[in-house]
XYZ file of N, CA and C in Angstrom:
312
model
N 60.333 54.354 -12.196
C 59.042 53.708 -12.391
C 57.956 54.283 -13.178
N 57.056 53.362 -13.800
C 56.354 53.772 -14.769
C 55.173 54.802 -14.709
N 54.603 55.737 -14.672
C 54.141 56.215 -14.419
C 52.499 55.625 -15.314
N 51.653 56.176 -14.144
C 49.831 55.320 -14.410
C 49.102 56.389 -15.306
N 48.026 56.049 -16.290
C 47.415 56.757 -17.216
C 46.498 57.394 -16.500
N 45.593 58.113 -16.575
C 44.384 59.423 -15.568
C 43.485 57.946 -16.592
N 42.229 58.207 -15.249
C 41.091 57.405 -15.578
C 39.753 58.599 -16.746
N 39.168 57.853 -17.290
C 38.698 59.053 -17.743
C 38.522 60.549 -17.375
N 38.205 60.872 -16.223
C 38.039 61.553 -16.074
C 39.023 62.843 -15.665
N 40.016 61.716 -15.785
C 41.192 62.975 -15.573
C 42.416 62.812 -14.597
N 41.870 62.102 -13.364
C 42.354 61.908 -12.487
C 42.587 60.596 -12.519
N 43.928 60.450 -11.534
C 45.107 59.201 -11.701
C 43.762 57.781 -11.060
N 44.418 57.118 -11.818
C 43.543 56.068 -11.349
C 43.552 55.293 -10.055
N 45.011 55.209 -9.462
C 45.529 54.732 -8.265
C 46.002 56.184 -7.175
N 45.532 56.675 -7.623
C 45.986 58.333 -6.942
C 47.192 59.126 -6.594
N 47.301 58.412 -8.125
C 49.021 59.344 -9.146
C 49.970 58.860 -8.304
N 50.497 57.501 -7.985
C 51.191 57.155 -7.690
C 52.020 56.000 -8.749
N 52.851 55.736 -9.295
C 53.288 55.103 -9.981
C 54.161 53.501 -9.689
N 53.892 52.587 -10.779
C 53.918 51.564 -10.239
C 56.046 51.611 -10.177
N 56.132 50.544 -9.474
C 58.125 50.320 -9.366
C 58.048 49.097 -10.390
N 59.391 49.475 -11.627
C 59.984 48.265 -11.836
C 59.330 47.373 -11.833
N 59.439 45.984 -10.650
C 58.858 44.826 -10.320
C 57.495 44.767 -10.813
N 56.949 45.281 -10.502
C 54.952 45.108 -10.583
C 55.110 45.867 -12.011
N 55.765 46.774 -12.392
C 55.284 47.410 -13.676
C 55.570 45.475 -14.518
N 56.042 44.970 -14.562
C 56.468 44.173 -15.344
C 55.374 42.889 -14.669
N 54.777 42.920 -13.361
C 53.967 41.877 -13.020
C 52.970 41.902 -13.946
N 52.415 43.497 -14.329
C 51.438 43.648 -14.924
C 51.789 43.412 -16.594
N 52.567 43.401 -16.898
C 52.889 43.128 -18.668
C 52.563 42.213 -18.257
N 52.357 40.830 -17.587
C 52.735 39.168 -17.727
C 50.693 39.275 -17.492
N 50.033 40.243 -16.426
C 48.633 40.230 -16.643
C 48.529 40.631 -18.046
N 48.800 41.233 -18.319
C 48.627 41.991 -19.705
C 48.018 40.794 -21.032
N 49.259 40.163 -20.694
C 49.398 39.184 -21.425
C 48.537 38.202 -22.038
N 48.391 37.409 -20.256
C 47.273 36.538 -20.211
C 46.211 37.405 -20.635
N 45.833 38.487 -20.450
C 44.824 38.843 -20.718
C 44.124 38.950 -21.861
N 45.237 38.652 -22.987
C 45.216 39.179 -24.272
C 44.836 37.733 -24.876
N 45.515 37.056 -24.359
C 45.403 35.190 -24.296
C 43.570 34.569 -24.293
N 43.145 35.227 -23.170
C 41.912 35.152 -22.720
C 40.960 35.839 -23.532
N 41.481 36.806 -23.730
C 40.482 37.465 -24.514
C 40.257 36.740 -26.510
N 41.690 36.176 -26.875
C 41.316 35.480 -27.493
C 40.530 33.799 -27.644
N 40.317 33.700 -26.444
C 40.092 32.357 -26.548
C 41.273 30.936 -25.858
N 42.539 31.739 -26.295
C 42.886 30.319 -25.438
C 43.199 30.276 -24.095
N 43.013 30.817 -23.615
C 42.914 30.919 -21.609
C 42.048 30.448 -21.370
N 41.253 28.936 -20.967
C 40.219 29.519 -19.604
C 40.041 30.285 -18.968
N 39.127 30.228 -18.457
C 39.118 31.661 -17.491
C 39.751 30.731 -15.547
N 39.728 29.652 -15.699
C 39.986 29.184 -13.957
C 41.715 29.588 -14.122
N 42.238 29.087 -15.818
C 43.737 29.224 -15.861
C 43.641 30.953 -15.260
N 43.359 31.627 -15.719
C 43.901 33.093 -15.964
C 43.645 33.419 -14.178
N 42.434 32.767 -13.732
C 42.199 33.692 -11.724
C 43.755 32.712 -11.545
N 43.689 31.382 -11.916
C 45.240 30.993 -11.257
C 45.527 31.767 -11.244
N 46.370 32.620 -12.457
C 47.306 32.645 -12.507
C 47.866 34.218 -11.848
N 46.385 34.779 -11.915
C 45.991 36.321 -11.415
C 46.227 35.956 -9.377
N 46.039 34.837 -8.962
C 46.465 34.325 -7.997
C 47.164 34.016 -7.413
N 48.462 33.414 -8.156
C 49.674 33.056 -7.715
C 50.690 34.214 -7.910
N 50.375 35.702 -9.109
C 50.884 36.690 -9.403
C 50.308 37.805 -7.887
N 49.480 37.856 -7.304
C 49.171 38.749 -6.350
C 49.618 39.035 -4.629
N 50.587 37.953 -4.670
C 51.609 37.825 -3.091
C 52.280 38.459 -4.139
N 53.254 38.467 -4.985
C 54.244 39.030 -5.626
C 54.514 40.633 -5.812
N 53.029 41.037 -5.721
C 53.450 42.591 -5.530
C 54.273 43.029 -4.960
N 54.578 44.362 -4.685
C 55.121 44.908 -3.959
C 54.669 45.916 -3.417
N 54.640 46.337 -2.149
C 53.989 47.066 -1.778
C 54.918 49.118 -2.314
N 54.237 49.029 -3.544
C 55.058 50.270 -3.382
C 53.765 52.070 -3.651
N 53.026 51.459 -3.102
C 52.094 52.879 -2.638
C 51.343 52.965 -3.816
N 50.739 52.374 -5.168
C 49.698 52.243 -5.932
C 48.756 51.399 -5.954
N 49.013 51.152 -5.007
C 47.910 49.932 -4.390
C 47.219 48.944 -5.056
N 48.152 48.401 -6.181
C 48.140 47.428 -7.031
C 48.161 46.784 -6.288
N 48.333 45.482 -4.977
C 48.493 44.928 -4.951
C 47.095 44.222 -4.151
N 46.419 45.538 -3.496
C 45.030 45.249 -3.228
C 43.819 45.398 -3.837
N 44.069 45.579 -5.413
C 43.891 45.752 -6.933
C 43.326 44.581 -7.435
N 44.720 43.698 -7.110
C 45.319 42.379 -8.107
C 44.864 40.826 -6.859
N 44.168 41.514 -5.712
C 43.255 40.584 -5.044
C 41.713 40.900 -5.620
N 41.632 41.874 -5.555
C 39.917 42.376 -5.431
C 39.471 41.279 -7.041
N 40.542 41.389 -8.062
C 40.650 41.077 -8.845
C 40.626 39.437 -9.153
N 41.111 38.922 -8.234
C 40.847 37.516 -8.007
C 40.052 37.184 -7.615
N 39.651 37.704 -6.596
C 38.063 37.296 -6.375
C 36.978 37.491 -6.444
N 37.008 38.651 -7.903
C 35.841 38.764 -8.561
C 35.724 37.575 -9.688
N 37.274 36.747 -10.121
C 37.263 36.195 -10.702
C 36.926 34.822 -10.644
N 36.844 34.709 -9.432
C 36.369 32.975 -8.230
C 35.317 33.837 -8.266
N 34.577 34.906 -8.087
C 32.698 34.699 -8.136
C 32.547 34.626 -9.939
N 32.811 35.600 -10.006
C 32.418 35.611 -11.871
C 32.483 33.839 -12.138
N 33.672 33.031 -11.426
C 33.463 31.683 -11.624
C 32.269 30.377 -11.183
N 32.183 31.120 -9.751
C 31.326 29.900 -9.287
C 29.533 30.884 -9.159
N 29.567 32.240 -9.566
C 28.461 32.531 -9.416
C 27.225 33.161 -11.036
N 28.052 33.213 -12.062
C 27.534 34.086 -13.396
C 27.275 32.647 -13.833
N 26.407 32.208 -14.062
C 26.273 32.125 -15.966
C 27.861 30.984 -16.665
N 28.144 30.347 -17.046
C 28.362 30.161 -18.518
C 28.520 30.975 -19.011
N 27.871 31.094 -19.554
C 27.894 31.785 -20.630
C 27.969 32.912 -20.923
N 27.588 33.544 -19.709
C 28.137 35.334 -19.664
C 29.240 35.476 -18.313
N 30.041 34.296 -18.565
C 31.338 34.394 -17.216
C 32.526 35.224 -18.295
N 32.667 34.504 -19.730
C 34.064 35.275 -20.477
C 33.738 37.389 -20.570
N 32.133 37.861 -20.947
C 31.980 39.015 -20.882
C 32.745 39.221 -19.821
N 32.390 38.776 -18.616
C 32.315 39.667 -17.393
C 33.480 39.742 -16.974
N 33.959 39.153 -17.050
C 35.313 38.501 -16.914
C 36.336 39.967 -17.810
N 36.397 40.195 -18.744
C 36.531 40.477 -19.905
C 37.066 42.289 -19.243
N 35.807 42.762 -18.771
C 35.713 44.176 -17.793
C 35.830 43.686 -16.505
N 35.886 43.289 -15.880
C 36.876 43.317 -14.549
C 38.121 43.011 -15.227
N 38.974 42.535 -15.687
C 40.502 42.340 -16.318
C 40.775 43.621 -16.394
N 39.881 44.289 -18.248
C 40.198 45.269 -18.327
C 40.320 47.336 -17.208
N 39.019 46.977 -16.388
C 39.258 47.856 -15.234
C 41.025 48.015 -14.606
N 41.054 46.301 -14.056
C 41.979 46.683 -13.519
C 43.209 47.350 -13.847
N 43.521 46.591 -15.788
C 44.914 47.031 -16.300
C 44.669 48.439 -16.706
N 43.304 48.736 -17.016
C 43.041 50.384 -17.375
C 43.840 50.984 -16.155
N 43.183 51.455 -14.994
C 43.704 51.358 -14.048
C 45.077 51.259 -13.167
N 45.947 50.545 -14.082
C 47.455 50.867 -13.599
C 48.558 50.262 -15.396
N 47.289 51.283 -15.887
C 48.419 50.352 -17.391
C 48.785 52.152 -18.299
């Protein structure tokens, strides 16, 4: 199992639990999509659909990543429909970076 990094205050972002190898590989896929989104080569709608498709694939390994991925999917959906287009990219980056930093 992959150890989980600590948050800025030194506490484990997910209660100190580790990710299963399967969940680690899904997280790596999301990280790749995040890099593409940040670079501007992936629209937010496609990134959100990618997260939605992966959410149910996470194992319940005690890390909380499955619920966090579902929350990220919901946040992306909110950003898509409730935030002005000019602010969507920045808000989605903040949301995704928060998710990724919690588990990677």
